[in-house]
Amino acid sequence: MAPKSFLPACLLAFTLQIFFFPPVSFSVSLLSNSNESSSMEGLIKLEVGCVNHPEDVSIVVSKGAVYTATRDGWVKYIILHNETLVNWKHVDSQSLLGLTATKDGDVIMCDNEKGLLKVSEEGVKVIVPNVSFANDVIEASDGTLYFTVSSTKYTPADFYKDMAEGNPYGQLLKYDPKSNQTTVLQEGFYFANGIALSKDEDFVVVCESWKFRCRRYWLKGDRNGTLDTFAENLPGGPDNINLAPDGSFWIALIKMNQTGVTAIQNCSEKWELLDAYPGLISLLLPMGSDGGARVVKVDGIDGKIIRDFNDPNATYISFVTSAVEFEGNLYLASLQSYFIGKLPLDAPNPELATI
């Protein structure tokens, strides 16, 4: 154990590195169509006070509804043409994360204690049990489910330890409903978070929050079973990702101090430092109501940023964790909010945000 007098010196050095050596910023060359970030000024708040800290959103097109799961165990949806909220099903859980709508209009969701759940008109059923820290899931057209496990070592309550350690404990898994078998397709992700399927279903994109990148796992063709980088040097840690109607992807980004994350991962006394000064985590990963929000749209082929919305001071919404596009609007979920955000995409002359 480090001497007590050594820890303040470590803290000082660590703080100096964060504040006097700014985070590595993304290159404007990543923006294929624009080098500006648009404000979220036009955001509309739906069902304020009725949606308890939603982490993800998904669209059931046949119903014209956006679905979400909340911290108090409710699966709810908003009928969008009249913005009516329906409290659909209640799950005995406070650990619901990513969800996806199925082709049959049901919902598959991740419970980071129970595993994968199927929610339908008949009720709630565990379909993949005993999966700890399942984070996000997507369904292919044949019913196959692809999902992420963020960490095989740490629990959701200790996610910050996964970040501090900086080792790749994340996984990509596949569930075959015909055989009822679950297979690990790929290991070695740095906090595997959101997952999305390409428009042609030839690959899935997996978000790696601690590496500020997304990687692509190929499902078809000559590259079947291989992994490559899809998007990197993102201006935040990627959380959930959703396919856009045009084949591109929307990614919700976590505001993080990239220099600080690297510094804590390389610090030999990291555990003593975090035990003595737990407030350091809020410097690295501001998750409170003042945590800024950012969403980017990336090209479906090369992963370059083609659109960018930013609310750096959480003026309109904070800590966005998911974004999905439907009929000209972007619907946003946030673990720090009590509403679903609705951001019109065709607003004229949007105000530019300070990046």
Short mmCIF file of C-alpha atoms in Angstrom, two decimals:
data_model
loop_
_atom_site.label_atom_id
_atom_site.label_comp_id
_atom_site.label_asym_id
_atom_site.label_seq_id
_atom_site.Cartn_x
_atom_site.Cartn_y
_atom_site.Cartn_z
CA MET A 1 0.00 0.00 0.00
CA ALA A 2 1.26 3.46 -0.85
CA PRO A 3 2.21 5.81 2.03
CA LYS A 4 -0.51 8.32 2.89
CA SER A 5 1.80 11.18 2.01
CA PHE A 6 2.28 9.71 -1.46
CA LEU A 7 -1.42 9.80 -2.41
CA PRO A 8 -1.82 13.61 -2.34
CA ALA A 9 1.19 13.85 -4.63
CA CYS A 10 -0.42 11.32 -6.99
CA LEU A 11 -3.67 13.27 -6.86
CA LEU A 12 -1.88 16.53 -7.69
CA ALA A 13 -0.04 14.98 -10.61
CA PHE A 14 -3.21 13.35 -11.86
CA THR A 15 -5.21 16.59 -11.61
CA LEU A 16 -2.51 18.56 -13.39
CA GLN A 17 -2.48 16.05 -16.21
CA ILE A 18 -6.27 16.33 -16.63
CA PHE A 19 -6.53 20.10 -16.58
CA PHE A 20 -3.28 21.22 -18.18
CA PHE A 21 -3.00 18.55 -20.85
CA PRO A 22 -6.37 18.67 -22.60
CA PRO A 23 -8.04 15.54 -23.94
CA VAL A 24 -7.06 14.39 -27.39
CA SER A 25 -9.74 15.92 -29.59
CA PHE A 26 -11.15 14.27 -32.65
CA SER A 27 -9.95 15.49 -36.00
CA VAL A 28 -12.32 17.61 -38.04
CA SER A 29 -11.43 15.29 -40.93
CA LEU A 30 -13.79 12.80 -39.31
CA LEU A 31 -16.65 15.07 -40.28
CA SER A 32 -17.22 14.16 -43.91
CA ASN A 33 -19.92 16.78 -44.55
CA SER A 34 -19.50 19.35 -41.79
CA ASN A 35 -17.01 20.53 -39.22
CA GLU A 36 -19.62 22.10 -36.95
CA SER A 37 -21.71 20.68 -34.14
CA SER A 38 -25.39 21.70 -33.99
CA SER A 39 -27.16 22.71 -30.81
CA MET A 40 -30.03 20.71 -29.30
CA GLU A 41 -32.00 23.94 -28.85
CA GLY A 42 -35.13 22.60 -30.57
CA LEU A 43 -35.48 19.63 -28.21
CA ILE A 44 -39.04 18.80 -27.11
CA LYS A 45 -39.56 16.95 -23.82
CA LEU A 46 -42.17 14.19 -23.99
CA GLU A 47 -44.00 12.89 -20.92
CA VAL A 48 -42.02 14.92 -18.40
CA GLY A 49 -42.05 13.28 -14.97
CA CYS A 50 -43.57 10.04 -16.27
CA VAL A 51 -40.45 8.27 -17.56
CA ASN A 52 -37.94 7.37 -14.86
CA HIS A 53 -34.35 7.53 -16.15
CA PRO A 54 -34.72 5.66 -19.46
CA GLU A 55 -31.46 4.15 -20.76
CA ASP A 56 -32.48 3.13 -24.28
CA VAL A 57 -35.18 3.68 -26.88
CA SER A 58 -36.45 1.54 -29.75
CA ILE A 59 -39.15 2.04 -32.39
CA VAL A 60 -41.99 -0.39 -33.14
CA VAL A 61 -42.76 0.84 -36.65
CA SER A 62 -46.05 -1.05 -36.98
CA LYS A 63 -47.39 0.79 -33.92
CA GLY A 64 -45.70 4.12 -34.62
CA ALA A 65 -44.43 4.03 -31.05
CA VAL A 66 -41.17 4.55 -29.23
CA TYR A 67 -40.46 2.02 -26.47
CA THR A 68 -38.24 2.39 -23.42
CA ALA A 69 -37.46 0.71 -20.10
CA THR A 70 -37.12 2.69 -16.88
CA ARG A 71 -35.28 2.48 -13.57
CA ASP A 72 -38.49 1.53 -11.75
CA GLY A 73 -39.02 -1.57 -13.90
CA TRP A 74 -41.61 -0.30 -16.36
CA VAL A 75 -41.59 -1.01 -20.06
CA LYS A 76 -43.46 1.93 -21.56
CA TYR A 77 -44.20 3.28 -24.99
CA ILE A 78 -45.32 6.57 -26.46
CA ILE A 79 -47.76 6.50 -29.40
CA LEU A 80 -46.15 9.19 -31.47
CA HIS A 81 -49.00 10.56 -33.57
CA ASN A 82 -50.81 11.77 -30.45
CA GLU A 83 -47.93 11.52 -27.93
CA THR A 84 -49.87 9.23 -25.60
CA LEU A 85 -47.90 7.31 -22.96
CA VAL A 86 -48.80 3.67 -22.26
CA ASN A 87 -47.50 1.88 -19.16
CA TRP A 88 -47.24 -1.48 -20.90
CA LYS A 89 -45.56 -4.12 -18.71
CA HIS A 90 -43.84 -4.08 -15.34
CA VAL A 91 -40.68 -6.09 -14.76
CA ASP A 92 -39.46 -6.93 -11.27
CA SER A 93 -36.12 -5.25 -11.86
CA GLN A 94 -34.27 -1.98 -11.44
CA SER A 95 -31.43 -3.00 -13.74
CA LEU A 96 -32.92 -2.77 -17.24
CA LEU A 97 -30.59 -1.50 -19.96
CA GLY A 98 -30.68 -1.88 -23.75
CA LEU A 99 -33.76 -3.06 -25.61
CA THR A 100 -34.87 -3.75 -29.16
CA ALA A 101 -38.21 -4.18 -30.88
CA THR A 102 -38.71 -7.50 -32.68
CA LYS A 103 -40.34 -8.11 -36.04
CA ASP A 104 -43.38 -9.46 -34.16
CA GLY A 105 -43.81 -6.28 -32.14
CA ASP A 106 -42.40 -7.72 -28.92
CA VAL A 107 -39.45 -6.29 -27.02
CA ILE A 108 -36.18 -7.97 -26.10
CA MET A 109 -34.27 -6.28 -23.32
CA CYS A 110 -31.15 -6.65 -21.24
CA ASP A 111 -31.48 -7.08 -17.50
CA ASN A 112 -27.94 -6.86 -16.19
CA GLU A 113 -28.78 -9.31 -13.42
CA LYS A 114 -31.20 -11.80 -15.03
CA GLY A 115 -30.00 -11.88 -18.65
CA LEU A 116 -32.12 -11.37 -21.77
CA LEU A 117 -35.86 -10.90 -21.32
CA LYS A 118 -38.68 -11.11 -23.83
CA VAL A 119 -41.61 -8.81 -23.13
CA SER A 120 -44.86 -9.43 -25.01
CA GLU A 121 -48.60 -9.10 -24.51
CA GLU A 122 -48.44 -12.44 -22.68
CA GLY A 123 -45.97 -11.15 -20.10
CA VAL A 124 -42.26 -11.29 -19.34
CA LYS A 125 -40.05 -14.32 -20.00
CA VAL A 126 -36.33 -14.90 -19.42
CA ILE A 127 -34.93 -16.32 -22.66
CA VAL A 128 -31.18 -16.21 -21.93
CA PRO A 129 -30.63 -16.64 -18.18
CA ASN A 130 -27.54 -16.21 -16.04
CA VAL A 131 -25.89 -13.52 -18.15
CA SER A 132 -24.32 -10.89 -15.97
CA PHE A 133 -24.01 -7.31 -17.27
CA ALA A 134 -25.80 -7.78 -20.58
CA ASN A 135 -25.95 -4.27 -21.99
CA ASP A 136 -27.61 -4.09 -25.43
CA VAL A 137 -29.30 -6.40 -27.93
CA ILE A 138 -30.44 -6.44 -31.55
CA GLU A 139 -32.59 -8.91 -33.52
CA ALA A 140 -31.79 -10.11 -37.05
CA SER A 141 -34.54 -10.83 -39.59
CA ASP A 142 -34.29 -14.59 -38.89
CA GLY A 143 -34.88 -14.06 -35.16
CA THR A 144 -31.23 -14.44 -34.13
CA LEU A 145 -30.24 -12.15 -31.28
CA TYR A 146 -26.85 -10.48 -31.00
CA PHE A 147 -26.01 -8.90 -27.66
CA THR A 148 -23.16 -7.44 -25.64
CA VAL A 149 -21.78 -8.16 -22.19
CA SER A 150 -19.93 -5.10 -20.95
CA SER A 151 -17.64 -6.82 -18.49
CA THR A 152 -17.14 -10.41 -17.40
CA LYS A 153 -15.16 -9.26 -14.35
CA TYR A 154 -17.03 -6.31 -12.87
CA THR A 155 -20.67 -5.76 -11.92
CA PRO A 156 -22.70 -2.78 -13.15
CA ALA A 157 -22.24 -1.09 -9.77
CA ASP A 158 -18.48 -1.32 -10.25
CA PHE A 159 -18.39 -0.22 -13.90
CA TYR A 160 -15.92 2.54 -13.01
CA LYS A 161 -13.44 -0.12 -11.89
CA ASP A 162 -13.63 -1.64 -15.35
CA MET A 163 -12.81 1.78 -16.76
CA ALA A 164 -9.95 2.33 -14.33
CA GLU A 165 -8.40 -1.07 -14.94
CA GLY A 166 -8.58 -0.59 -18.69
CA ASN A 167 -8.56 -4.23 -19.73
CA PRO A 168 -10.86 -5.81 -22.35
CA TYR A 169 -13.46 -7.86 -20.48
CA GLY A 170 -16.34 -7.24 -22.90
CA GLN A 171 -18.01 -9.80 -25.15
CA LEU A 172 -20.23 -10.14 -28.23
CA LEU A 173 -22.67 -13.04 -28.05
CA LYS A 174 -25.25 -14.70 -30.31
CA TYR A 175 -28.50 -16.40 -29.28
CA ASP A 176 -30.15 -18.84 -31.70
CA PRO A 177 -33.87 -19.15 -30.81
CA LYS A 178 -34.21 -22.33 -32.89
CA SER A 179 -31.60 -24.28 -30.97
CA ASN A 180 -31.90 -22.22 -27.78
CA GLN A 181 -28.10 -21.98 -27.78
CA THR A 182 -25.93 -19.02 -26.83
CA THR A 183 -22.47 -18.61 -28.37
CA VAL A 184 -19.65 -16.18 -27.61
CA LEU A 185 -18.66 -14.75 -31.00
CA GLN A 186 -15.90 -12.42 -29.89
CA GLU A 187 -14.13 -11.42 -26.69
CA GLY A 188 -11.71 -8.62 -25.89
CA PHE A 189 -13.87 -5.49 -26.01
CA TYR A 190 -13.10 -2.50 -23.80
CA PHE A 191 -16.55 -2.22 -22.19
CA ALA A 192 -18.82 -3.54 -24.93
CA ASN A 193 -21.86 -1.28 -24.87
CA GLY A 194 -24.36 -0.60 -27.67
CA ILE A 195 -24.86 -2.90 -30.66
CA ALA A 196 -26.50 -2.37 -34.05
CA LEU A 197 -27.04 -4.49 -37.15
CA SER A 198 -26.22 -3.10 -40.58
CA LYS A 199 -28.99 -2.51 -43.10
CA ASP A 200 -27.96 -5.58 -45.12
CA GLU A 201 -27.31 -7.59 -41.94
CA ASP A 202 -23.77 -8.37 -43.07
CA PHE A 203 -22.16 -7.02 -39.89
CA VAL A 204 -22.87 -5.80 -36.39
CA VAL A 205 -21.29 -2.71 -34.86
CA VAL A 206 -20.21 -2.90 -31.21
CA CYS A 207 -19.47 0.24 -29.19
CA GLU A 208 -16.36 0.23 -26.99
CA SER A 209 -16.90 2.98 -24.45
CA TRP A 210 -13.41 3.09 -22.92
CA LYS A 211 -11.65 3.18 -26.30
CA PHE A 212 -13.81 5.91 -27.91
CA ARG A 213 -14.43 3.68 -30.89
CA CYS A 214 -16.79 1.18 -32.49
CA ARG A 215 -15.71 -2.12 -33.99
CA ARG A 216 -17.40 -4.17 -36.68
CA TYR A 217 -17.92 -7.94 -36.54
CA TRP A 218 -18.65 -9.46 -39.94
CA LEU A 219 -21.50 -11.97 -40.26
CA LYS A 220 -21.36 -12.71 -44.01
CA GLY A 221 -19.01 -12.82 -46.99
CA ASP A 222 -15.26 -13.29 -47.19
CA ARG A 223 -14.74 -11.48 -43.88
CA ASN A 224 -17.30 -13.59 -41.98
CA GLY A 225 -16.19 -14.06 -38.37
CA THR A 226 -13.57 -11.30 -38.45
CA LEU A 227 -13.35 -8.04 -36.54
CA ASP A 228 -12.19 -4.61 -37.69
CA THR A 229 -12.45 -0.98 -36.62
CA PHE A 230 -15.56 0.85 -37.83
CA ALA A 231 -15.29 4.28 -36.17
CA GLU A 232 -12.50 5.60 -33.97
CA ASN A 233 -11.38 8.76 -32.17
CA LEU A 234 -15.00 9.59 -31.41
CA PRO A 235 -15.55 12.78 -29.37
CA GLY A 236 -16.87 10.78 -26.41
CA GLY A 237 -17.35 7.24 -25.21
CA PRO A 238 -19.95 5.52 -27.44
CA ASP A 239 -22.97 4.22 -25.54
CA ASN A 240 -25.97 2.93 -27.51
CA ILE A 241 -26.05 2.83 -31.31
CA ASN A 242 -29.06 2.55 -33.63
CA LEU A 243 -29.47 2.03 -37.36
CA ALA A 244 -30.89 5.04 -39.20
CA PRO A 245 -33.43 4.64 -42.05
CA ASP A 246 -30.78 5.52 -44.64
CA GLY A 247 -28.34 2.85 -43.46
CA SER A 248 -26.14 5.14 -41.37
CA PHE A 249 -25.98 4.93 -37.55
CA TRP A 250 -26.82 7.23 -34.65
CA ILE A 251 -24.45 6.96 -31.67
CA ALA A 252 -25.03 8.49 -28.24
CA LEU A 253 -21.74 9.64 -26.74
CA ILE A 254 -20.73 9.77 -23.08
CA LYS A 255 -18.88 12.96 -22.17
CA MET A 256 -15.53 11.72 -20.85
CA ASN A 257 -12.07 13.13 -20.21
CA GLN A 258 -9.97 11.00 -22.53
CA THR A 259 -6.67 12.20 -21.09
CA GLY A 260 -7.88 11.48 -17.58
CA VAL A 261 -9.13 8.00 -18.47
CA THR A 262 -5.75 7.14 -19.95
CA ALA A 263 -3.97 8.63 -16.94
CA ILE A 264 -5.93 6.59 -14.39
CA GLN A 265 -5.47 3.40 -16.41
CA ASN A 266 -1.69 3.95 -16.41
CA CYS A 267 -1.49 4.94 -12.74
CA SER A 268 0.20 2.24 -10.65
CA GLU A 269 -1.59 3.45 -7.50
CA LYS A 270 -5.02 3.76 -9.13
CA TRP A 271 -6.94 1.70 -6.58
CA GLU A 272 -5.50 3.50 -3.56
CA LEU A 273 -6.13 6.81 -5.29
CA LEU A 274 -9.76 6.00 -6.10
CA ASP A 275 -10.40 4.69 -2.59
CA ALA A 276 -8.97 7.86 -1.06
CA TYR A 277 -10.54 10.26 -3.59
CA PRO A 278 -13.70 8.70 -5.06
CA GLY A 279 -14.68 12.08 -6.49
CA LEU A 280 -12.07 11.58 -9.21
CA ILE A 281 -14.58 9.48 -11.12
CA SER A 282 -16.84 12.50 -11.62
CA LEU A 283 -13.90 14.32 -13.24
CA LEU A 284 -13.41 11.49 -15.68
CA LEU A 285 -17.04 10.67 -16.32
CA PRO A 286 -19.55 13.41 -15.39
CA MET A 287 -22.85 11.53 -15.08
CA GLY A 288 -24.91 14.03 -13.10
CA SER A 289 -27.57 16.41 -14.34
CA ASP A 290 -24.78 18.69 -15.58
CA GLY A 291 -23.20 15.97 -17.73
CA GLY A 292 -23.23 17.22 -21.29
CA ALA A 293 -25.06 15.39 -24.08
CA ARG A 294 -23.82 14.54 -27.54
CA VAL A 295 -25.13 12.47 -30.44
CA VAL A 296 -23.43 11.83 -33.77
CA LYS A 297 -24.54 10.22 -37.00
CA VAL A 298 -21.90 8.15 -38.77
CA ASP A 299 -21.74 6.83 -42.30
CA GLY A 300 -22.85 3.21 -42.61
CA ILE A 301 -19.81 2.22 -44.68
CA ASP A 302 -16.76 4.05 -43.35
CA GLY A 303 -17.95 5.23 -39.92
CA LYS A 304 -17.18 8.91 -40.54
CA ILE A 305 -19.25 11.49 -38.69
CA ILE A 306 -21.81 13.10 -40.99
CA ARG A 307 -23.98 14.88 -38.42
CA ASP A 308 -23.35 16.08 -34.88
CA PHE A 309 -25.65 17.39 -32.12
CA ASN A 310 -24.11 18.72 -28.94
CA ASP A 311 -25.42 20.10 -25.64
CA PRO A 312 -22.11 20.55 -23.78
CA ASN A 313 -23.61 22.30 -20.74
CA ALA A 314 -26.74 20.13 -20.46
CA THR A 315 -28.95 23.13 -21.19
CA TYR A 316 -31.69 21.06 -22.84
CA ILE A 317 -30.86 17.46 -21.89
CA SER A 318 -28.03 15.75 -20.04
CA PHE A 319 -26.14 12.49 -20.45
CA VAL A 320 -27.92 11.09 -23.50
CA THR A 321 -27.44 7.32 -23.69
CA SER A 322 -29.50 6.44 -26.79
CA ALA A 323 -30.84 8.03 -29.97
CA VAL A 324 -33.17 6.56 -32.59
CA GLU A 325 -34.54 8.20 -35.75
CA PHE A 326 -38.17 7.95 -36.85
CA GLU A 327 -40.15 10.07 -39.32
CA GLY A 328 -37.83 13.07 -39.26
CA ASN A 329 -37.24 13.20 -35.52
CA LEU A 330 -34.53 11.90 -33.23
CA TYR A 331 -35.81 10.33 -30.00
CA LEU A 332 -33.39 10.49 -27.07
CA ALA A 333 -33.08 8.57 -23.82
CA SER A 334 -31.05 9.70 -20.83
CA LEU A 335 -30.19 8.03 -17.54
CA GLN A 336 -30.41 11.48 -15.93
CA SER A 337 -33.84 12.51 -17.23
CA TYR A 338 -37.51 11.96 -16.51
CA PHE A 339 -38.65 12.33 -20.12
CA ILE A 340 -37.99 11.20 -23.68
CA GLY A 341 -36.38 13.86 -25.85
CA LYS A 342 -37.69 14.61 -29.33
CA LEU A 343 -35.29 16.50 -31.59
CA PRO A 344 -36.56 17.58 -35.04
CA LEU A 345 -33.93 16.83 -37.66
CA ASP A 346 -35.09 19.28 -40.31
CA ALA A 347 -35.06 22.45 -38.21
CA PRO A 348 -33.86 25.37 -40.40
CA ASN A 349 -30.54 27.03 -39.61
CA PRO A 350 -29.81 25.28 -36.31
CA GLU A 351 -27.79 27.21 -33.77
CA LEU A 352 -24.19 26.01 -33.62
CA ALA A 353 -23.02 24.58 -30.33
CA THR A 354 -19.62 25.13 -28.78
CA ILE A 355 -17.71 21.87 -29.12
#
